Coordinates of C-alpha atoms and ligand atoms in Angstrom, one line a residue:
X1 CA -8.1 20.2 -31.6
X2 CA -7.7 18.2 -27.9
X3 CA -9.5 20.4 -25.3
X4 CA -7.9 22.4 -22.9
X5 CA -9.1 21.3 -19.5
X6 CA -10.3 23.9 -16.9
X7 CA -9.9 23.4 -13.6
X8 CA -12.9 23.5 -11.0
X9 CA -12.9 26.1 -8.2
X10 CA -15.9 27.1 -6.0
X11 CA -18.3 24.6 -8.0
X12 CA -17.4 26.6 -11.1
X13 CA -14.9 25.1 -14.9
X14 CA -12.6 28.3 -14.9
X15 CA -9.8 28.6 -17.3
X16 CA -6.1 28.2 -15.6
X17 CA -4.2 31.4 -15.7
X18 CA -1.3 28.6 -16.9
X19 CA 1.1 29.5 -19.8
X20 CA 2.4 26.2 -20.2
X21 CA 0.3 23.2 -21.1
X22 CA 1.0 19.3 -21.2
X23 CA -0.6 17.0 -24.1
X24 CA -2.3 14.0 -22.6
X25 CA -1.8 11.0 -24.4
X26 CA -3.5 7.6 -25.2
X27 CA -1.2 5.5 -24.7
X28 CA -2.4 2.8 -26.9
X29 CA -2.3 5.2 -29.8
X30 CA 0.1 8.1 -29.0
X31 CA -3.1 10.2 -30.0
X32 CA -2.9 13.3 -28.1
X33 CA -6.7 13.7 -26.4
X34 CA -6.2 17.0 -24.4
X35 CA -4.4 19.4 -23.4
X36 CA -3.6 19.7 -19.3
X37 CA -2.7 23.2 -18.0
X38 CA 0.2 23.8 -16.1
X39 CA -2.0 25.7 -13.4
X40 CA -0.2 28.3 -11.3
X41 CA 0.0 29.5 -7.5
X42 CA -2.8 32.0 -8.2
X43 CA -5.0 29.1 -9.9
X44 CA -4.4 27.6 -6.2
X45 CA -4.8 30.6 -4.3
X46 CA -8.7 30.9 -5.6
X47 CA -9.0 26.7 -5.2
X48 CA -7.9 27.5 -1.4
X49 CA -9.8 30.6 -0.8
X50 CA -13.1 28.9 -2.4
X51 CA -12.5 26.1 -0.2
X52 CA -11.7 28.0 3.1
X53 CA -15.1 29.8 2.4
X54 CA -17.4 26.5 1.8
X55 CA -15.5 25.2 5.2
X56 CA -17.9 26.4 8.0
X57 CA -21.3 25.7 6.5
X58 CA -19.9 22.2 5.4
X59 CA -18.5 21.7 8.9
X60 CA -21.6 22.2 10.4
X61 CA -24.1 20.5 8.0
X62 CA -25.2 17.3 9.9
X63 CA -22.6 13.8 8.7
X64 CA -26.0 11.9 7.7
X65 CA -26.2 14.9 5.6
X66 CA -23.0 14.9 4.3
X67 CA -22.9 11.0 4.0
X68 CA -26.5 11.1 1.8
X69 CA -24.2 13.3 -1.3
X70 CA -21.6 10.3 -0.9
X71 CA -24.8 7.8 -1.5
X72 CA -25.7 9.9 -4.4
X73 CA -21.9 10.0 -5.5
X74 CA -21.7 6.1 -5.1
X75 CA -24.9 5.7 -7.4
X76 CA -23.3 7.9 -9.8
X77 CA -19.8 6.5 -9.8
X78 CA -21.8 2.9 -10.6
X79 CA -24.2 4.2 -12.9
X80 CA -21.3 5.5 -15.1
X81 CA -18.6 2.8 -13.8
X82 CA -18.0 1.2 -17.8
X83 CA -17.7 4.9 -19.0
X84 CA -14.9 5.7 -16.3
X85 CA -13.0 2.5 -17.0
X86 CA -12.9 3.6 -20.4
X87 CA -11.7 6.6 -19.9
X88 CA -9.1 4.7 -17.6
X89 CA -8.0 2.9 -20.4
X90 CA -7.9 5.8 -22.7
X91 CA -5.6 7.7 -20.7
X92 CA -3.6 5.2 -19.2
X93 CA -3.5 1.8 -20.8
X94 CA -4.2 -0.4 -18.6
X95 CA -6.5 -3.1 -20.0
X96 CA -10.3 -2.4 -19.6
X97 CA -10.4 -5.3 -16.9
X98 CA -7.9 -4.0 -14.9
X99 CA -9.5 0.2 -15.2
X100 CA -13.0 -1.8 -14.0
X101 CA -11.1 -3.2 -11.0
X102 CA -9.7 0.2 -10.2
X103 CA -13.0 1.9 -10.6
X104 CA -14.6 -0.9 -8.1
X105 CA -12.0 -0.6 -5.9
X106 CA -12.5 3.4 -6.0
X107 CA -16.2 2.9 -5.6
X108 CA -14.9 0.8 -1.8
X109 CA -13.4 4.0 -0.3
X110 CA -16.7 5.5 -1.1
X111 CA -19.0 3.2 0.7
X112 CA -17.2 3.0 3.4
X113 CA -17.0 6.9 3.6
X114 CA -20.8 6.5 3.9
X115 CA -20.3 5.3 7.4
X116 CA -19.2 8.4 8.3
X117 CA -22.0 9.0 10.9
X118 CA -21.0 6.3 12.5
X119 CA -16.9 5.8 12.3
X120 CA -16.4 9.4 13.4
X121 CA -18.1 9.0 16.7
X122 CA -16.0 10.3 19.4
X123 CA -16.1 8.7 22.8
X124 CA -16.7 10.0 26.6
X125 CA -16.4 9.0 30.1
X126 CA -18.8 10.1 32.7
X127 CA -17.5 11.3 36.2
X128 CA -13.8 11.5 35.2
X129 CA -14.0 13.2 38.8
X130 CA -17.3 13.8 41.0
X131 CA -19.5 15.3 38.9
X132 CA -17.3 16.0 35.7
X133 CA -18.0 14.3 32.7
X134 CA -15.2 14.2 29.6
X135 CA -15.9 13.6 26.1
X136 CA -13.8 13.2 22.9
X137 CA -15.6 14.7 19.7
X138 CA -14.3 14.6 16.3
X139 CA -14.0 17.7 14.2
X140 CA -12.8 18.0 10.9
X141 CA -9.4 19.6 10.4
X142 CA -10.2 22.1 7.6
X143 CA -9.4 22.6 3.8
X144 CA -7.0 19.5 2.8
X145 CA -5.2 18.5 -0.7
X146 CA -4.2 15.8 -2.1
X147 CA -1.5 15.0 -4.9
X148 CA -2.2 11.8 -7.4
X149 CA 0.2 10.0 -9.7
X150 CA -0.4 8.7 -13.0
X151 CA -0.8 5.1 -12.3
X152 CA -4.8 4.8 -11.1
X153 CA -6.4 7.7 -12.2
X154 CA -9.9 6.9 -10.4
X155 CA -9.0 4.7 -7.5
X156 CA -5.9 7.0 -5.5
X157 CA -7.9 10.0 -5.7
X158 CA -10.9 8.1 -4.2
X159 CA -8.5 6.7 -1.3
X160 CA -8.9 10.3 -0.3
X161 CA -11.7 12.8 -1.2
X162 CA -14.5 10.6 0.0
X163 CA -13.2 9.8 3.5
X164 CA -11.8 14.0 3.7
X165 CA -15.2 15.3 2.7
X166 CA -17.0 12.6 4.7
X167 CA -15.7 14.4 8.1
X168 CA -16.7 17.8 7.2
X169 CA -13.7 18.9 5.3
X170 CA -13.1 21.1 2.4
X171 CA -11.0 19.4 -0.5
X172 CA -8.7 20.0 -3.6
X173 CA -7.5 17.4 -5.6
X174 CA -4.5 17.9 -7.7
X175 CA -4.8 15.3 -10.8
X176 CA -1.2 13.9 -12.4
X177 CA -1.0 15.8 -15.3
X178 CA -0.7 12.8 -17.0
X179 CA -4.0 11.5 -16.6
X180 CA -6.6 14.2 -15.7
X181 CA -9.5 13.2 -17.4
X182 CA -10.9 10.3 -15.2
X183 CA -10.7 12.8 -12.4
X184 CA -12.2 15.5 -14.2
X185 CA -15.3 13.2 -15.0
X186 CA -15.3 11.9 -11.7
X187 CA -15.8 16.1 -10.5
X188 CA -18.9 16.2 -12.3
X189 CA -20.2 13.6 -10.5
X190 CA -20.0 15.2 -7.7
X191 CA -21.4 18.4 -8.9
X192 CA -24.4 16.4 -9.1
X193 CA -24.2 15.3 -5.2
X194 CA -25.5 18.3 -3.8
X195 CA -22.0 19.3 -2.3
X196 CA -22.2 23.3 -1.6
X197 CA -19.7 25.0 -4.2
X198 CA -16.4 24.8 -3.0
X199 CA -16.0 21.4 -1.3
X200 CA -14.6 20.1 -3.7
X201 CA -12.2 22.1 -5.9
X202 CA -10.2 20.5 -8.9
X203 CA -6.9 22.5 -9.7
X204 CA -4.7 21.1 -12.4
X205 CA -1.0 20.8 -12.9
X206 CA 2.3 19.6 -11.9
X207 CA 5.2 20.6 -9.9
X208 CA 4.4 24.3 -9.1
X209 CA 0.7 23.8 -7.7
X210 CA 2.1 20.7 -5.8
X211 CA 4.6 23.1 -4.3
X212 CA 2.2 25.7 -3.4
X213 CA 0.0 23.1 -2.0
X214 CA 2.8 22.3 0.5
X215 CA 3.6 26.4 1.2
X216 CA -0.4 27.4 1.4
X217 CA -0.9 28.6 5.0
X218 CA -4.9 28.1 4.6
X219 CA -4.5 24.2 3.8
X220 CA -4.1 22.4 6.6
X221 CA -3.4 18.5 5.2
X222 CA -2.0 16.9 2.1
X223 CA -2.0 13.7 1.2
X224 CA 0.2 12.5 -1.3
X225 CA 0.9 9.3 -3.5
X226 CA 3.9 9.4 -6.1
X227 CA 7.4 8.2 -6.3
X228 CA 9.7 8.8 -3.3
X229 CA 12.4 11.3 -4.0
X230 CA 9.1 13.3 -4.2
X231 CA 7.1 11.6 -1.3
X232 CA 10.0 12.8 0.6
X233 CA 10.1 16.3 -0.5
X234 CA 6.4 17.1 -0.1
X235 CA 6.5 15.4 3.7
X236 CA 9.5 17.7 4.0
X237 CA 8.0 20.6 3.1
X238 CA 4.1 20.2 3.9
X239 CA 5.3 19.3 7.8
X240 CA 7.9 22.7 7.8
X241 CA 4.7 24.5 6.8
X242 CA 3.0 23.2 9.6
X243 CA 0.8 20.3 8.1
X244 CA -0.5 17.0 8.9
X245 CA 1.1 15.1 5.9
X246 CA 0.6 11.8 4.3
X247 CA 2.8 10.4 1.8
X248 CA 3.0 7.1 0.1
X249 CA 6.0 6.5 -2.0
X250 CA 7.5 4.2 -4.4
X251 CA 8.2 0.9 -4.3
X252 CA 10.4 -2.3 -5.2
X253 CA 8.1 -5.4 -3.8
X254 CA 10.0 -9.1 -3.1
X255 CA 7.5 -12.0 -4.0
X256 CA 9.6 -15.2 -2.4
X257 CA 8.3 -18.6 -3.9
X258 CA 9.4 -21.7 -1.4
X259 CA 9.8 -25.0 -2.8
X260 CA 6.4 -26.1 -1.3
X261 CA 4.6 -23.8 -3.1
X262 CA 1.5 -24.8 -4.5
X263 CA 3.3 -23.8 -8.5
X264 CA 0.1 -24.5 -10.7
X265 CA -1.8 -21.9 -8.7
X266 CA 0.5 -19.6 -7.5
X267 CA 1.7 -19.0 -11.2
X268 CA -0.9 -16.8 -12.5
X269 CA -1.7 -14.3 -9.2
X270 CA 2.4 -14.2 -9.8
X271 CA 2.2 -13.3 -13.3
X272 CA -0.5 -11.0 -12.4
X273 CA 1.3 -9.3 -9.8
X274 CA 5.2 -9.1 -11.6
X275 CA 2.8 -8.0 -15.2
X276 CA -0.8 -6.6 -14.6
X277 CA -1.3 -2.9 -15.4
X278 CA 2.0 -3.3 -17.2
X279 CA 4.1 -3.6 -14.1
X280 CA 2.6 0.3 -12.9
X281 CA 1.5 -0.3 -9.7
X282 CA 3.4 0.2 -6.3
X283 CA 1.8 -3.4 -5.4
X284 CA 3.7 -4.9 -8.2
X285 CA 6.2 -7.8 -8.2
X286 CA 9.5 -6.9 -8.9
X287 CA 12.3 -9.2 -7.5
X288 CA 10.8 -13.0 -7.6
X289 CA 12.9 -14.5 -4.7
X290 CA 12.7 -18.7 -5.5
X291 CA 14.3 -20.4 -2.4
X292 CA 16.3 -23.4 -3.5
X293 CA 14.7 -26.0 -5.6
X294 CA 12.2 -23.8 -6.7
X295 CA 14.3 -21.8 -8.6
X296 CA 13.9 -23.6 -12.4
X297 CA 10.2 -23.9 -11.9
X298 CA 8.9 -21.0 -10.4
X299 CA 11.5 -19.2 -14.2
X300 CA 10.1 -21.4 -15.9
X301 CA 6.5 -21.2 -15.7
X302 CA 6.5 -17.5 -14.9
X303 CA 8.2 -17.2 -18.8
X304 CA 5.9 -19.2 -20.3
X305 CA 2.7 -17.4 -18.6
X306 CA 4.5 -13.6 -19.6
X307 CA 4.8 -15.1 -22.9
X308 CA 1.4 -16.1 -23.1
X309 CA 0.6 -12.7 -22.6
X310 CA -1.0 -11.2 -25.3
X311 CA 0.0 -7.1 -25.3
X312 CA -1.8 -4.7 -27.1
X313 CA -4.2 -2.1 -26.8
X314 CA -6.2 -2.3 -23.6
X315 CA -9.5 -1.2 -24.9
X316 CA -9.4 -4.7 -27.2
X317 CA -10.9 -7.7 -26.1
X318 CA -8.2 -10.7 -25.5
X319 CA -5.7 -8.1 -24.4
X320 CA -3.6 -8.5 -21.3
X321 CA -1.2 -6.3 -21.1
X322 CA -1.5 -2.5 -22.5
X323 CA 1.2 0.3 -22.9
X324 CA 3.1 2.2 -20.5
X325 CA 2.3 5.4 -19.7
X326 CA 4.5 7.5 -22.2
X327 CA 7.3 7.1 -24.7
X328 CA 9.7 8.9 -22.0
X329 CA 8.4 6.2 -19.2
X330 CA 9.1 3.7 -21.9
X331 CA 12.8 5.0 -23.1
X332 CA 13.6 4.9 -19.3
X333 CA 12.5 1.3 -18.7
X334 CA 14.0 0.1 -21.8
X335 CA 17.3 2.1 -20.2
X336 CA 16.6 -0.5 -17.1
X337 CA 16.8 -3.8 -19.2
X338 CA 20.1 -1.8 -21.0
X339 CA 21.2 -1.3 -17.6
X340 CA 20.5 -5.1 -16.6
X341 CA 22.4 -6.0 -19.8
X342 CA 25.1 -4.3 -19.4
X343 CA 25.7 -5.3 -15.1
X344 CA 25.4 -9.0 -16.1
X345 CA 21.9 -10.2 -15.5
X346 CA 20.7 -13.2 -17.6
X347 CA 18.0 -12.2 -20.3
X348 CA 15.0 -14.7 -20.3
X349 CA 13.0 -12.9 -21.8
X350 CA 13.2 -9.1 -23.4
X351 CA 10.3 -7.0 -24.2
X352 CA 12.2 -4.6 -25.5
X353 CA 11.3 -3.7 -29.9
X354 CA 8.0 -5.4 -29.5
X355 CA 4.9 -3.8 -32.5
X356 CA 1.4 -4.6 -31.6
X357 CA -0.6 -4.2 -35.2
X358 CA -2.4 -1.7 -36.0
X359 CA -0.7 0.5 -33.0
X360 CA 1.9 1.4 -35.1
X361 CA 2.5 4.5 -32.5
X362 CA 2.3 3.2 -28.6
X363 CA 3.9 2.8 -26.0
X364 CA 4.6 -0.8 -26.2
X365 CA 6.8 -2.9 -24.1
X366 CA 6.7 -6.9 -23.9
X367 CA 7.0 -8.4 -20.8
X368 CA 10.7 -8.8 -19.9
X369 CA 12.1 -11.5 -17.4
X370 CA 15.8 -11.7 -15.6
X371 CA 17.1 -14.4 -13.9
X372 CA 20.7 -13.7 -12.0
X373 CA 19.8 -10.8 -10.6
X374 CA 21.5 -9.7 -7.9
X375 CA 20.4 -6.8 -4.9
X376 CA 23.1 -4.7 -5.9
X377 CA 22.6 -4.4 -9.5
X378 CA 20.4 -1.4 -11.1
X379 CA 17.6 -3.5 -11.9
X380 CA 17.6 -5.5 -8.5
X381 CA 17.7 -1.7 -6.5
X382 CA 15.6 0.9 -8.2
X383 CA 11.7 1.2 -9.0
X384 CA 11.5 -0.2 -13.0
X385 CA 7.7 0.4 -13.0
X386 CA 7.0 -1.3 -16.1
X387 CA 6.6 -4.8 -16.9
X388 CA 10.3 -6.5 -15.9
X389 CA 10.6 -9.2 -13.9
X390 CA 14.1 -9.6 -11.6
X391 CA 15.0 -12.9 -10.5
X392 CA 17.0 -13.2 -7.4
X393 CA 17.6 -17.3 -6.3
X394 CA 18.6 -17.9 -2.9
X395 CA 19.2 -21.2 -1.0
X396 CA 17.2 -20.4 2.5
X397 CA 14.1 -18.4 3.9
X398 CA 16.6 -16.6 6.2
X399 CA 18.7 -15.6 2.8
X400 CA 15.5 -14.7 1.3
X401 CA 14.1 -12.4 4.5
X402 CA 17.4 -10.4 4.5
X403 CA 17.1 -9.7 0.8
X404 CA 13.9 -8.3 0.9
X405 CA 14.9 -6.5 4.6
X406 CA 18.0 -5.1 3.1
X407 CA 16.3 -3.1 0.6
X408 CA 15.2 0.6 1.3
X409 CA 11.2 0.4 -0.2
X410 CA 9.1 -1.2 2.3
X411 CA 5.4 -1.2 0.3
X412 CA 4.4 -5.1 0.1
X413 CA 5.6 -8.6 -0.1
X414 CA 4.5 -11.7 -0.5
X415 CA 5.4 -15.1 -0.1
X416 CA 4.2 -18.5 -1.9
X417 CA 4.2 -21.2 0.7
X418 CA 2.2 -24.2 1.9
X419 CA 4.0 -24.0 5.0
X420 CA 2.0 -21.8 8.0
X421 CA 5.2 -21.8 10.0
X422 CA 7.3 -20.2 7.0
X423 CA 4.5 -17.5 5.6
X424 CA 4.3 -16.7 9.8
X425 CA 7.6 -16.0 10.2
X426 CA 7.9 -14.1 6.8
X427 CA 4.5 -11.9 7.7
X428 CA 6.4 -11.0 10.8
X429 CA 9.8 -10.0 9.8
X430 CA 8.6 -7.7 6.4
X431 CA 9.3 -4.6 6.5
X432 CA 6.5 -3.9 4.0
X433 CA 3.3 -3.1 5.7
X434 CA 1.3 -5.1 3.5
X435 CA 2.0 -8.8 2.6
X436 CA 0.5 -11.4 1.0
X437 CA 0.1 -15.3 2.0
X438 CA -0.4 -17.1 -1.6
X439 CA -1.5 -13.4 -2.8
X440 CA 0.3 -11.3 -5.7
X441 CA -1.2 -8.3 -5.3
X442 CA -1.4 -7.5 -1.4
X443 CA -3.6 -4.7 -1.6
X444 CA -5.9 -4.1 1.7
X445 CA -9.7 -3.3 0.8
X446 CA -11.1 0.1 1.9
X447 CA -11.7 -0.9 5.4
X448 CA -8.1 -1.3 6.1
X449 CA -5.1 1.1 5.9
X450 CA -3.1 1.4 2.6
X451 CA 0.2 2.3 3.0
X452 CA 4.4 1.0 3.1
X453 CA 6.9 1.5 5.5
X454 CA 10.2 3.2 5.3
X455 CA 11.2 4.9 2.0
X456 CA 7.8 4.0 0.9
X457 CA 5.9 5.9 3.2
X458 CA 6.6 9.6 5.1
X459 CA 3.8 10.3 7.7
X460 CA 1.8 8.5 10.5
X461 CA -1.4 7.7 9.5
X462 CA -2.0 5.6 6.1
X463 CA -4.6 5.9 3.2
X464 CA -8.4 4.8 3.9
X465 CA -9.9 2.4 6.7
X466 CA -10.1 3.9 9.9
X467 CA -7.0 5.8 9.8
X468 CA -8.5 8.0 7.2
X469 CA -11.2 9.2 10.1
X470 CA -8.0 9.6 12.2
X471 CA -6.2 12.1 9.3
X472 CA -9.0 13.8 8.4
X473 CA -10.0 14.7 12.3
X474 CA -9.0 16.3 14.9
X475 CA -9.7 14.8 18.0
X476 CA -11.1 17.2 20.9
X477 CA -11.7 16.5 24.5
X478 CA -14.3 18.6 26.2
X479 CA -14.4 18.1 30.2
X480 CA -17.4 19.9 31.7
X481 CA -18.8 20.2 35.1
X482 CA -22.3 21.8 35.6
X483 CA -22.7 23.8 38.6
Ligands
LIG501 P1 5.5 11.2 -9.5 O1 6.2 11.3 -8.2 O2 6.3 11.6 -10.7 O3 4.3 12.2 -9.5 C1 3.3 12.2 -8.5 C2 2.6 13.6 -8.3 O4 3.6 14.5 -7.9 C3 2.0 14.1 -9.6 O5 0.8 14.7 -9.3 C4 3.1 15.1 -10.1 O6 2.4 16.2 -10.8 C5 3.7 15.6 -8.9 N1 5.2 15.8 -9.1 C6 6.0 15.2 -9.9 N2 7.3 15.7 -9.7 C7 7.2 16.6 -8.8 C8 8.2 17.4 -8.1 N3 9.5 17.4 -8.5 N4 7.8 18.3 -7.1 C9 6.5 18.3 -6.8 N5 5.5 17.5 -7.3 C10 5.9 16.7 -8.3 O7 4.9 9.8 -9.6 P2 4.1 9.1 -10.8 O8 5.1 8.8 -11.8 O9 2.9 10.0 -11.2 O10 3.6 7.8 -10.1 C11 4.3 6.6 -10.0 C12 5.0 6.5 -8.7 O11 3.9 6.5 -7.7 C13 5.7 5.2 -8.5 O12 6.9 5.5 -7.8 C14 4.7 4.4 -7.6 O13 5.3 3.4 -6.8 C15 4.1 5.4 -6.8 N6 2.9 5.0 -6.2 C16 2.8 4.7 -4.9 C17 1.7 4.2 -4.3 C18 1.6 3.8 -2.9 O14 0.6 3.5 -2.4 N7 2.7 3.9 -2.2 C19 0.5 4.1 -5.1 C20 0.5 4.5 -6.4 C21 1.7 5.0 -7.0

């Protein structure tokens, strides 16, 4: 029988009071390997009040303090870094390759959490006015949640916790239901940080504890990372229940490939970034934008690369692409390359009916590829998240700049260029708030702020880098005169 999983409140595994319960899969096998419960409001209600009692003394324990547990959470996270890829592959699919980069990339946010003694420094002037001296101290803001999606169980969670606890704040993390087990190993890691009980609560579920999240007087931020329509609703509904709010959203990203292009190199980040983590990432390629004679070659070589891919299961060696997420994810993308058929899109390549051996039961898609596309059709407009690849030619960088303007996601873009005047101009005039020069993937490293624009993002102040000591702080100004 798959385990039930428990969820972890005051630094105690205590069954949900859920009635309903979610099988999570493996992907690569359709093997169901536990059981998540559908938590309720009450499970939440004890998560909060555990964490609104382990606020004060946590808020008052010294930052070195608090910054030696993320030390010991960083050894941890590195001492078992190949068993958390695995179990990143094993709930998710993504190749073992891509889980380790996810789990490095979680282990980032961590180190740079470490600095918390010295990025949360407040500032001060001295004699604002004869004799009166004004200061700025940071203080944490109190207990804060945050909502994952499916697509990095390890690394979004980590965008978060570190950086929330870091400033003396009390935390509950609220796994996809999809994928809870990475973040459920990644909690007993930290039980073994010397965190009080309470500072870090785990409550698991879907819909209703994300909702209560938003409605809970006691919690006082949320962070949240998942599609839009829901982005949208939880920024809605957090901020009317008074909250600082944070919410990253979907995506649809425009890689534009000019004819000077450097095509031998630029083929494989493109690849990469249009097929890697079988197209589940909200840093993902989705609409290839060739500018004039690049068209033929830029198809061309990004079919034969996709059909070099070799999909499977992404605990095998040799494998480069794994499963998507779930049949359902994979019935709706196959509806997308229906969709695609059916508007008039050319088929290069379809994924669709492809059997990996021995996987008789997966999730399986094979990369698909569609040249023709146009911004107006399903497949050139919505969020596929899967591995399908939209080709939309145009004749000038202008005609390519107003494409990817014109659209309503704003995550990242990129550009392929030899030219510094063209990839200026482009970086300029994105909407998206993170683009690439001669990079697929334009994701910024810990230090930096992760995070769109427009329907991709709801809120102010983005994931990690210093904006996370701006989120999780609230900045107070003391003025004092001594008689
Ligand atoms: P999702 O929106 O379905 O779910 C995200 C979280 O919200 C989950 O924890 C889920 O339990 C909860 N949820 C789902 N439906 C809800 C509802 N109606 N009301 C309240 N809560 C609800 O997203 P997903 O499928 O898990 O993740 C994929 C999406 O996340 C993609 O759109 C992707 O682009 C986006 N994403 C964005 C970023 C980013 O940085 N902008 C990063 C990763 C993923």
């Amino acid at each position: 029988m798959p385990e039930t999983l428990e969820n972890l409140i005051g630094g105690r595994w205590v069954p949900s009071r859920a009635s309903e319960f979610l099988d999570v899969h493996n992907p690569a096998t359709g093997e169901t390997i536990a059981k998540t419960p559908l938590s309720t409001g009450e499970d939440l209600d004890a998560a909060v009040a555990a964490a609104k009692k382990a606020f004060p003394a946590w808020r008052d324990t010294p930052p070195v303090v608090r910054a030696r547990s993320l030390f010991r959470f960083r050894q941890l996270l590195e001492e078992h870094f190949e068993e958390l890829a695995a179990t990143v592959t094993r709930e998710h699919g993504k190749t073992l390759d891509e889980s380790r980069g996810s789990v490095r990339r979680g282990i980032e946010c961590v180190e740079v959490a470490c600095g918390t003694p010295s990025l949360m420094m407040g500032y001060g002037l001295e004699n604002i006015a004869q004799g009166i001296d004004c200061n700025v101290i940071r203080q944490p803001v109190g207990v804060c949640a945050a909502i994952a999606p499916f697509n990095f169980p390890a690394m979004v969670p980590l965008w978060f916790l570190p950086f929330a606890i870091a400033t003396g704040n009390t935390f509950i993390l609220k796994p996809s239901e999809q994928v809870p087990l990475t973040q459920r190993a990644m909690a007993r890691l930290l039980e073994r940080c010397d965190l009080p009980p309470g500072v870090v609560n785990l409550v698991h579920g879907g819909r209703s504890v994300v909702e209560a999240i938003c409605d809970h007087p006691d919690i006082r931020a949320v962070s949240f990372v998942g599609s839009t329509p829901v982005a949208k609703a939880v920024y809605r509904r957090a901020t009317h229940a008074g909250k600082r709010v944070q919410a990253l959203g979907g995506a649809k990203n425009f890689v534009v490939v000019m004819p000077d292009a450097d095509m031998a190199r630029a083929t494989d980040v493109i690849t990469e970034s249009f097929f890697g983590c079988a197209g589940e990432r909200c840093l993902a390629g989705s609409v290839l934008v060739p500018v004039g004679s690049a068209h033929a070659e830029a198809r061309d070589r990004l079919e034969a690369a996709a059909k070099a891919l070799k999909v499977g299961d992404g605990a095998q060696r040799g494998v480069g692409m794994g499963p998507v997420i779930s049949a359902a994810h994979r019935e709706k993308v196959v509806g997308y390359i229906e969709k695609g058929i059916s508007e008039g899109a050319k088929v290069v390549l379809d994924g669709r009916g492809h059997t990996v051996k021995d996987r008789p039961n997966g999730y399986f898609l094979g990369p698909t590829l569609f040249d023709g596309v146009r911004p107006d059709m399903t497949i050139g407009r919505d969020e596929i998240f899967g591995p399908v690849a939209s080709i939309t030619p145009v004749q000038t960088l202008e005609e390519a700049i107003a494409v990817m303007q014109a659209h309503p996601n704003a995550n990242a873009t990129s550009i392929f260029t030899s030219s510094g005047k063209a990839a200026r101009e482009y970086a300029r005039l994105a909407t998206a708030s993170m683009v690439g020069v001669n990079i697929g993937v334009a994701a910024p490293m810990a230090q930096f702020p992760f995070g769109g624009a427009k329907d991709s993002f709801f809120g102010d102040l983005k994931a990690h880098g210093r904006d996370a000591y701006e989120f999780y702080t609230d900045k107070k100004v003391v003025i004092s005169r001594w008689f």
